[in-house]
């Protein structure tokens, strides 16, 4: 479907001023939604990465404060934590690459 056909809401072969306004508003909202989605994903990844940097400091601090048993338990959980956070970050970048690849194929017309 071409952009002209998408904008022609009543299918009469011509685009009225009202149809154009509706189409442009829908496109604007779509772009804003995509931008907000990217911003939220980026924040999520940064939060995960800072958590990976802060986790060892948290283990060290709990040991330095004399919570030796708790420090050992937290340290033992680190393997699961780092794998989980790494999976979140990898899923973000993988999904982003997949979507960009699909968009490039669609632009070329290789559906």
Short mmCIF file of N, CA, C and O in Angstrom, two decimals:
data_model
loop_
_atom_site.label_atom_id
_atom_site.label_comp_id
_atom_site.label_asym_id
_atom_site.label_seq_id
_atom_site.Cartn_x
_atom_site.Cartn_y
_atom_site.Cartn_z
N UNK A 1 0.85 -1.17 0.00
CA UNK A 1 0.00 0.00 0.00
C UNK A 1 0.90 1.24 0.00
O UNK A 1 1.80 1.35 0.81
N UNK A 2 0.63 2.16 -0.88
CA UNK A 2 1.42 3.38 -0.97
C UNK A 2 0.99 4.38 0.10
O UNK A 2 -0.09 4.25 0.70
N UNK A 3 1.80 5.40 0.30
CA UNK A 3 1.47 6.44 1.28
C UNK A 3 0.20 7.19 0.84
O UNK A 3 -0.60 7.58 1.67
N UNK A 4 0.02 7.34 -0.48
CA UNK A 4 -1.18 7.99 -0.99
C UNK A 4 -2.43 7.19 -0.60
O UNK A 4 -3.42 7.75 -0.14
N UNK A 5 -2.37 5.88 -0.76
CA UNK A 5 -3.51 5.04 -0.41
C UNK A 5 -3.79 5.06 1.09
O UNK A 5 -4.94 5.00 1.50
N UNK A 6 -2.74 5.16 1.90
CA UNK A 6 -2.93 5.23 3.35
C UNK A 6 -3.61 6.54 3.74
O UNK A 6 -4.43 6.56 4.66
N UNK A 7 -3.27 7.62 3.06
CA UNK A 7 -3.85 8.92 3.39
C UNK A 7 -5.28 9.06 2.88
O UNK A 7 -6.07 9.82 3.44
N UNK A 8 -5.63 8.34 1.83
CA UNK A 8 -6.98 8.40 1.25
C UNK A 8 -7.91 7.51 2.08
O UNK A 8 -8.15 6.36 1.75
N UNK A 9 -8.44 8.08 3.16
CA UNK A 9 -9.22 7.29 4.12
C UNK A 9 -10.55 6.79 3.57
O UNK A 9 -11.00 5.70 3.92
N UNK A 10 -11.21 7.57 2.73
CA UNK A 10 -12.50 7.12 2.20
C UNK A 10 -12.38 6.36 0.89
O UNK A 10 -13.38 5.87 0.35
N UNK A 11 -11.17 6.26 0.34
CA UNK A 11 -10.93 5.44 -0.85
C UNK A 11 -11.50 6.02 -2.14
O UNK A 11 -11.72 5.27 -3.10
N UNK A 12 -11.73 7.33 -2.19
CA UNK A 12 -12.32 7.91 -3.40
C UNK A 12 -11.27 8.34 -4.44
O UNK A 12 -11.62 8.88 -5.48
N UNK A 13 -10.01 8.12 -4.17
CA UNK A 13 -8.97 8.43 -5.13
C UNK A 13 -8.38 9.82 -4.99
O UNK A 13 -7.46 10.17 -5.73
N UNK A 14 -8.92 10.61 -4.09
CA UNK A 14 -8.34 11.94 -3.84
C UNK A 14 -8.25 12.15 -2.33
O UNK A 14 -9.02 11.58 -1.56
N UNK A 15 -7.31 13.00 -1.95
CA UNK A 15 -7.09 13.25 -0.53
C UNK A 15 -7.60 14.64 -0.18
O UNK A 15 -7.10 15.64 -0.71
N UNK A 16 -8.61 14.68 0.68
CA UNK A 16 -9.15 15.97 1.10
C UNK A 16 -8.25 16.59 2.17
O UNK A 16 -7.35 15.93 2.70
N UNK A 17 -8.51 17.84 2.46
CA UNK A 17 -7.73 18.55 3.49
C UNK A 17 -7.87 17.84 4.84
O UNK A 17 -6.90 17.66 5.56
N UNK A 18 -9.08 17.41 5.16
CA UNK A 18 -9.34 16.72 6.43
C UNK A 18 -8.59 15.38 6.49
O UNK A 18 -8.01 15.03 7.53
N UNK A 19 -8.60 14.63 5.40
CA UNK A 19 -7.87 13.36 5.36
C UNK A 19 -6.38 13.58 5.55
O UNK A 19 -5.71 12.83 6.26
N UNK A 20 -5.86 14.64 4.94
CA UNK A 20 -4.43 14.95 5.08
C UNK A 20 -4.11 15.31 6.53
O UNK A 20 -3.09 14.88 7.07
N UNK A 21 -4.97 16.10 7.17
CA UNK A 21 -4.74 16.46 8.57
C UNK A 21 -4.75 15.23 9.46
O UNK A 21 -3.89 15.09 10.34
N UNK A 22 -5.70 14.34 9.24
CA UNK A 22 -5.79 13.11 10.04
C UNK A 22 -4.55 12.25 9.81
O UNK A 22 -3.95 11.72 10.76
N UNK A 23 -4.15 12.12 8.58
CA UNK A 23 -2.97 11.30 8.25
C UNK A 23 -1.71 11.88 8.87
O UNK A 23 -0.90 11.16 9.46
N UNK A 24 -1.52 13.19 8.75
CA UNK A 24 -0.33 13.82 9.32
C UNK A 24 -0.31 13.73 10.85
O UNK A 24 0.74 13.52 11.45
N UNK A 25 -1.47 13.87 11.48
CA UNK A 25 -1.55 13.73 12.94
C UNK A 25 -1.21 12.31 13.37
O UNK A 25 -0.49 12.10 14.35
N UNK A 26 -1.69 11.33 12.63
CA UNK A 26 -1.37 9.93 12.94
C UNK A 26 0.12 9.67 12.79
O UNK A 26 0.74 8.99 13.63
N UNK A 27 0.72 10.21 11.74
CA UNK A 27 2.17 10.05 11.53
C UNK A 27 2.96 10.73 12.65
O UNK A 27 3.95 10.20 13.13
N UNK A 28 2.52 11.92 13.06
CA UNK A 28 3.20 12.64 14.13
C UNK A 28 3.16 11.84 15.43
O UNK A 28 4.16 11.68 16.11
N UNK A 29 1.98 11.30 15.74
CA UNK A 29 1.84 10.49 16.96
C UNK A 29 2.69 9.22 16.89
O UNK A 29 3.29 8.80 17.87
N UNK A 30 2.73 8.62 15.73
CA UNK A 30 3.55 7.42 15.54
C UNK A 30 5.03 7.73 15.79
O UNK A 30 5.72 6.96 16.46
N UNK A 31 5.49 8.85 15.26
CA UNK A 31 6.89 9.24 15.47
C UNK A 31 7.17 9.55 16.94
O UNK A 31 8.21 9.17 17.48
N UNK A 32 6.24 10.22 17.61
CA UNK A 32 6.42 10.53 19.03
C UNK A 32 6.46 9.26 19.87
O UNK A 32 7.25 9.15 20.80
N UNK A 33 5.58 8.31 19.54
CA UNK A 33 5.55 7.04 20.27
C UNK A 33 6.85 6.27 20.09
O UNK A 33 7.40 5.71 21.05
N UNK A 34 7.37 6.23 18.87
CA UNK A 34 8.63 5.54 18.61
C UNK A 34 9.78 6.21 19.36
O UNK A 34 10.65 5.53 19.91
N UNK A 35 9.76 7.53 19.39
CA UNK A 35 10.81 8.27 20.10
C UNK A 35 10.75 7.98 21.60
O UNK A 35 11.77 7.73 22.23
N UNK A 36 9.55 7.99 22.16
CA UNK A 36 9.39 7.71 23.59
C UNK A 36 9.81 6.27 23.90
O UNK A 36 10.43 6.01 24.94
N UNK A 37 9.49 5.35 23.01
CA UNK A 37 9.87 3.95 23.21
C UNK A 37 11.39 3.80 23.23
O UNK A 37 11.96 3.13 24.11
N UNK A 38 12.06 4.45 22.29
CA UNK A 38 13.53 4.39 22.25
C UNK A 38 14.14 5.01 23.50
O UNK A 38 15.10 4.47 24.06
N UNK A 39 13.56 6.12 23.95
CA UNK A 39 14.07 6.76 25.17
C UNK A 39 13.93 5.83 26.38
O UNK A 39 14.86 5.71 27.19
N UNK A 40 12.80 5.18 26.51
CA UNK A 40 12.59 4.27 27.64
C UNK A 40 13.51 3.06 27.57
O UNK A 40 14.05 2.62 28.59
N UNK A 41 13.70 2.53 26.40
CA UNK A 41 14.61 1.39 26.26
C UNK A 41 16.04 1.79 26.60
O UNK A 41 16.76 1.05 27.26
N UNK A 42 16.42 2.97 26.15
CA UNK A 42 17.77 3.46 26.45
C UNK A 42 17.96 3.64 27.95
O UNK A 42 18.98 3.26 28.51
N UNK A 43 16.96 4.20 28.63
CA UNK A 43 17.03 4.37 30.09
C UNK A 43 17.13 3.02 30.79
O UNK A 43 17.87 2.88 31.76
N UNK A 44 16.37 2.05 30.31
CA UNK A 44 16.40 0.71 30.90
C UNK A 44 17.79 0.10 30.78
O UNK A 44 18.33 -0.47 31.74
N UNK A 45 18.40 0.23 29.63
CA UNK A 45 19.74 -0.34 29.42
C UNK A 45 20.77 0.37 30.29
O UNK A 45 21.62 -0.27 30.90
N UNK A 46 20.70 1.69 30.37
CA UNK A 46 21.65 2.41 31.23
C UNK A 46 21.47 2.01 32.69
O UNK A 46 22.45 1.84 33.42
N UNK A 47 20.23 1.87 33.13
CA UNK A 47 19.96 1.44 34.51
C UNK A 47 20.57 0.06 34.75
O UNK A 47 21.20 -0.19 35.79
N UNK A 48 20.40 -0.84 33.81
CA UNK A 48 20.95 -2.19 33.95
C UNK A 48 22.48 -2.15 33.99
O UNK A 48 23.11 -2.84 34.80
N UNK A 49 23.08 -1.36 33.14
CA UNK A 49 24.54 -1.28 33.11
C UNK A 49 25.11 -0.65 34.38
O UNK A 49 26.12 -1.12 34.91
N UNK A 50 24.45 0.39 34.89
CA UNK A 50 24.91 0.98 36.15
C UNK A 50 24.73 -0.01 37.30
O UNK A 50 25.53 -0.04 38.24
N UNK A 51 23.68 -0.82 37.24
CA UNK A 51 23.48 -1.86 38.25
C UNK A 51 24.62 -2.87 38.22
O UNK A 51 25.08 -3.33 39.28
N UNK A 52 25.07 -3.21 37.02
CA UNK A 52 26.18 -4.15 36.91
C UNK A 52 27.47 -3.56 37.49
O UNK A 52 28.28 -4.28 38.07
N UNK A 53 27.65 -2.27 37.35
CA UNK A 53 28.82 -1.61 37.92
C UNK A 53 28.69 -1.46 39.44
O UNK A 53 29.67 -1.56 40.17
N UNK A 54 27.47 -1.21 39.91
CA UNK A 54 27.26 -0.99 41.34
C UNK A 54 27.21 -2.26 42.17
O UNK A 54 27.47 -2.22 43.38
N UNK A 55 26.88 -3.37 41.57
CA UNK A 55 26.74 -4.62 42.32
C UNK A 55 28.03 -5.01 43.06
O UNK A 55 27.98 -5.30 44.25
N UNK A 56 29.18 -5.00 42.40
CA UNK A 56 30.41 -5.34 43.13
C UNK A 56 30.70 -4.37 44.27
O UNK A 56 31.20 -4.77 45.32
N UNK A 57 30.37 -3.09 44.08
CA UNK A 57 30.57 -2.12 45.15
C UNK A 57 29.67 -2.42 46.34
O UNK A 57 30.07 -2.26 47.50
N UNK A 58 28.46 -2.88 46.05
CA UNK A 58 27.53 -3.25 47.11
C UNK A 58 28.05 -4.45 47.89
O UNK A 58 27.98 -4.48 49.12
N UNK A 59 28.59 -5.43 47.21
CA UNK A 59 29.17 -6.61 47.88
C UNK A 59 30.36 -6.18 48.73
O UNK A 59 30.48 -6.59 49.89
N UNK A 60 31.22 -5.35 48.17
CA UNK A 60 32.39 -4.88 48.90
C UNK A 60 31.97 -4.08 50.14
O UNK A 60 32.53 -4.26 51.23
N UNK A 61 30.99 -3.19 50.00
CA UNK A 61 30.55 -2.36 51.11
C UNK A 61 29.93 -3.20 52.22
O UNK A 61 30.17 -2.95 53.40
N UNK A 62 29.15 -4.21 51.86
CA UNK A 62 28.55 -5.05 52.90
C UNK A 62 29.62 -5.84 53.65
O UNK A 62 29.51 -6.05 54.86
N UNK A 63 30.67 -6.25 52.97
CA UNK A 63 31.78 -6.92 53.65
C UNK A 63 32.56 -5.97 54.52
O UNK A 63 32.97 -6.31 55.64
N UNK A 64 32.77 -4.74 54.05
CA UNK A 64 33.51 -3.74 54.82
C UNK A 64 32.76 -3.31 56.07
O UNK A 64 33.37 -2.94 57.07
N UNK A 65 31.43 -3.37 56.03
CA UNK A 65 30.63 -2.99 57.19
C UNK A 65 30.48 -4.13 58.20
O UNK A 65 29.81 -3.98 59.21
N UNK A 66 31.08 -5.26 57.91
CA UNK A 66 31.07 -6.38 58.85
C UNK A 66 29.96 -7.39 58.62
O UNK A 66 29.77 -8.29 59.43
N UNK A 67 29.24 -7.26 57.53
CA UNK A 67 28.20 -8.23 57.20
C UNK A 67 28.81 -9.33 56.33
O UNK A 67 28.48 -9.48 55.15
N UNK A 68 29.67 -10.13 56.93
CA UNK A 68 30.42 -11.11 56.15
C UNK A 68 29.53 -12.19 55.55
O UNK A 68 29.70 -12.56 54.38
N UNK A 69 28.59 -12.71 56.32
CA UNK A 69 27.70 -13.76 55.81
C UNK A 69 26.81 -13.19 54.69
O UNK A 69 26.64 -13.84 53.65
N UNK A 70 26.28 -12.01 54.91
CA UNK A 70 25.43 -11.38 53.89
C UNK A 70 26.24 -11.07 52.63
O UNK A 70 25.76 -11.23 51.51
N UNK A 71 27.47 -10.63 52.83
CA UNK A 71 28.34 -10.33 51.70
C UNK A 71 28.60 -11.58 50.86
O UNK A 71 28.61 -11.53 49.64
N UNK A 72 28.77 -12.72 51.54
CA UNK A 72 28.99 -13.99 50.82
C UNK A 72 27.74 -14.39 50.03
O UNK A 72 27.84 -14.80 48.89
N UNK A 73 26.59 -14.23 50.65
CA UNK A 73 25.33 -14.58 49.97
C UNK A 73 25.11 -13.70 48.74
O UNK A 73 24.78 -14.18 47.66
N UNK A 74 25.33 -12.39 48.91
CA UNK A 74 25.16 -11.47 47.80
C UNK A 74 26.16 -11.79 46.69
O UNK A 74 25.83 -11.78 45.50
N UNK A 75 27.39 -12.11 47.09
CA UNK A 75 28.42 -12.47 46.11
C UNK A 75 28.07 -13.75 45.37
O UNK A 75 28.31 -13.87 44.16
N UNK A 76 27.46 -14.70 46.07
CA UNK A 76 27.05 -15.96 45.42
C UNK A 76 25.93 -15.74 44.40
O UNK A 76 25.81 -16.50 43.45
N UNK A 77 25.12 -14.73 44.63
CA UNK A 77 24.01 -14.45 43.70
C UNK A 77 24.47 -13.69 42.46
O UNK A 77 23.71 -13.52 41.51
N UNK A 78 25.70 -13.22 42.46
CA UNK A 78 26.17 -12.35 41.38
C UNK A 78 26.12 -13.03 40.01
O UNK A 78 25.86 -12.37 39.00
N UNK A 79 26.37 -14.33 39.96
CA UNK A 79 26.33 -15.03 38.66
C UNK A 79 24.98 -14.92 37.99
O UNK A 79 24.87 -14.60 36.80
N UNK A 80 23.94 -15.15 38.76
CA UNK A 80 22.58 -15.07 38.23
C UNK A 80 22.25 -13.62 37.86
O UNK A 80 21.66 -13.35 36.81
N UNK A 81 22.66 -12.70 38.71
CA UNK A 81 22.37 -11.29 38.46
C UNK A 81 23.03 -10.82 37.17
O UNK A 81 22.37 -10.21 36.32
N UNK A 82 24.31 -11.10 37.01
CA UNK A 82 25.01 -10.63 35.82
C UNK A 82 24.49 -11.30 34.55
O UNK A 82 24.40 -10.66 33.49
N UNK A 83 24.12 -12.55 34.63
CA UNK A 83 23.55 -13.22 33.45
C UNK A 83 22.20 -12.60 33.09
O UNK A 83 21.91 -12.39 31.91
N UNK A 84 21.38 -12.32 34.09
CA UNK A 84 20.06 -11.73 33.82
C UNK A 84 20.18 -10.35 33.21
O UNK A 84 19.50 -10.03 32.23
N UNK A 85 21.03 -9.52 33.79
CA UNK A 85 21.19 -8.16 33.27
C UNK A 85 21.81 -8.21 31.87
O UNK A 85 21.41 -7.46 30.97
N UNK A 86 22.78 -9.09 31.68
CA UNK A 86 23.37 -9.25 30.36
C UNK A 86 22.34 -9.67 29.33
O UNK A 86 22.37 -9.22 28.17
N UNK A 87 21.41 -10.53 29.73
CA UNK A 87 20.35 -10.97 28.83
C UNK A 87 19.42 -9.81 28.46
O UNK A 87 19.02 -9.67 27.31
N UNK A 88 19.11 -8.96 29.43
CA UNK A 88 18.26 -7.80 29.15
C UNK A 88 18.94 -6.88 28.14
O UNK A 88 18.32 -6.44 27.16
N UNK A 89 20.20 -6.60 28.36
CA UNK A 89 20.94 -5.72 27.45
C UNK A 89 21.06 -6.36 26.06
O UNK A 89 20.84 -5.71 25.04
N UNK A 90 21.37 -7.65 26.02
CA UNK A 90 21.50 -8.34 24.73
C UNK A 90 20.16 -8.38 23.99
O UNK A 90 20.12 -8.21 22.77
N UNK A 91 19.07 -8.58 24.73
CA UNK A 91 17.75 -8.60 24.10
C UNK A 91 17.42 -7.24 23.51
O UNK A 91 16.85 -7.15 22.41
N UNK A 92 17.78 -6.18 24.21
CA UNK A 92 17.53 -4.83 23.69
C UNK A 92 18.27 -4.61 22.38
O UNK A 92 17.67 -4.20 21.39
N UNK A 93 19.57 -4.90 22.36
CA UNK A 93 20.34 -4.67 21.15
C UNK A 93 19.93 -5.63 20.04
O UNK A 93 19.90 -5.25 18.87
N UNK A 94 19.60 -6.86 20.38
CA UNK A 94 19.15 -7.82 19.37
C UNK A 94 17.84 -7.42 18.74
O UNK A 94 17.67 -7.47 17.52
N UNK A 95 16.89 -6.98 19.56
CA UNK A 95 15.59 -6.56 19.04
C UNK A 95 15.73 -5.32 18.18
O UNK A 95 15.09 -5.20 17.13
N UNK A 96 16.58 -4.41 18.61
CA UNK A 96 16.80 -3.19 17.85
C UNK A 96 17.41 -3.51 16.48
O UNK A 96 16.98 -2.98 15.46
N UNK A 97 18.39 -4.40 16.45
CA UNK A 97 19.01 -4.79 15.18
C UNK A 97 18.01 -5.51 14.28
O UNK A 97 17.99 -5.30 13.06
N UNK A 98 17.17 -6.36 14.86
CA UNK A 98 16.16 -7.09 14.08
C UNK A 98 15.17 -6.12 13.43
O UNK A 98 14.85 -6.23 12.24
N UNK A 99 14.69 -5.15 14.21
CA UNK A 99 13.72 -4.18 13.68
C UNK A 99 14.35 -3.34 12.58
O UNK A 99 13.73 -3.11 11.54
N UNK A 100 15.58 -2.90 12.79
CA UNK A 100 16.25 -2.11 11.75
C UNK A 100 16.46 -2.93 10.48
O UNK A 100 16.32 -2.41 9.37
N UNK A 101 16.78 -4.21 10.63
CA UNK A 101 16.94 -5.07 9.47
C UNK A 101 15.64 -5.25 8.70
O UNK A 101 15.62 -5.24 7.47
N UNK A 102 14.54 -5.41 9.44
CA UNK A 102 13.23 -5.54 8.80
C UNK A 102 12.85 -4.26 8.06
O UNK A 102 12.28 -4.31 6.96
N UNK A 103 13.15 -3.11 8.67
CA UNK A 103 12.82 -1.84 8.04
C UNK A 103 13.62 -1.66 6.74
O UNK A 103 13.09 -1.18 5.75
N UNK A 104 14.87 -2.07 6.74
CA UNK A 104 15.68 -1.95 5.52
C UNK A 104 15.14 -2.84 4.42
O UNK A 104 15.09 -2.47 3.26
N UNK A 105 14.72 -4.07 4.80
CA UNK A 105 14.13 -4.97 3.81
C UNK A 105 12.84 -4.38 3.24
O UNK A 105 12.58 -4.47 2.05
N UNK A 106 12.05 -3.79 4.12
CA UNK A 106 10.78 -3.22 3.69
C UNK A 106 11.00 -2.05 2.74
O UNK A 106 10.27 -1.88 1.76
N UNK A 107 12.03 -1.24 3.03
CA UNK A 107 12.36 -0.11 2.15
C UNK A 107 12.77 -0.59 0.76
O UNK A 107 12.47 0.05 -0.23
N UNK A 108 13.47 -1.71 0.71
CA UNK A 108 13.92 -2.26 -0.58
C UNK A 108 12.79 -2.95 -1.32
O UNK A 108 12.90 -3.22 -2.49
N UNK A 109 11.72 -3.28 -0.59
CA UNK A 109 10.59 -3.97 -1.21
C UNK A 109 10.76 -5.47 -1.26
O UNK A 109 10.17 -6.14 -2.09
N UNK A 110 11.55 -6.02 -0.33
CA UNK A 110 11.81 -7.45 -0.31
C UNK A 110 10.83 -8.22 0.58
O UNK A 110 11.08 -9.35 0.91
N UNK A 111 9.73 -7.63 1.00
CA UNK A 111 8.77 -8.27 1.91
C UNK A 111 8.88 -9.73 1.84
O UNK A 111 8.80 -10.63 2.30
#
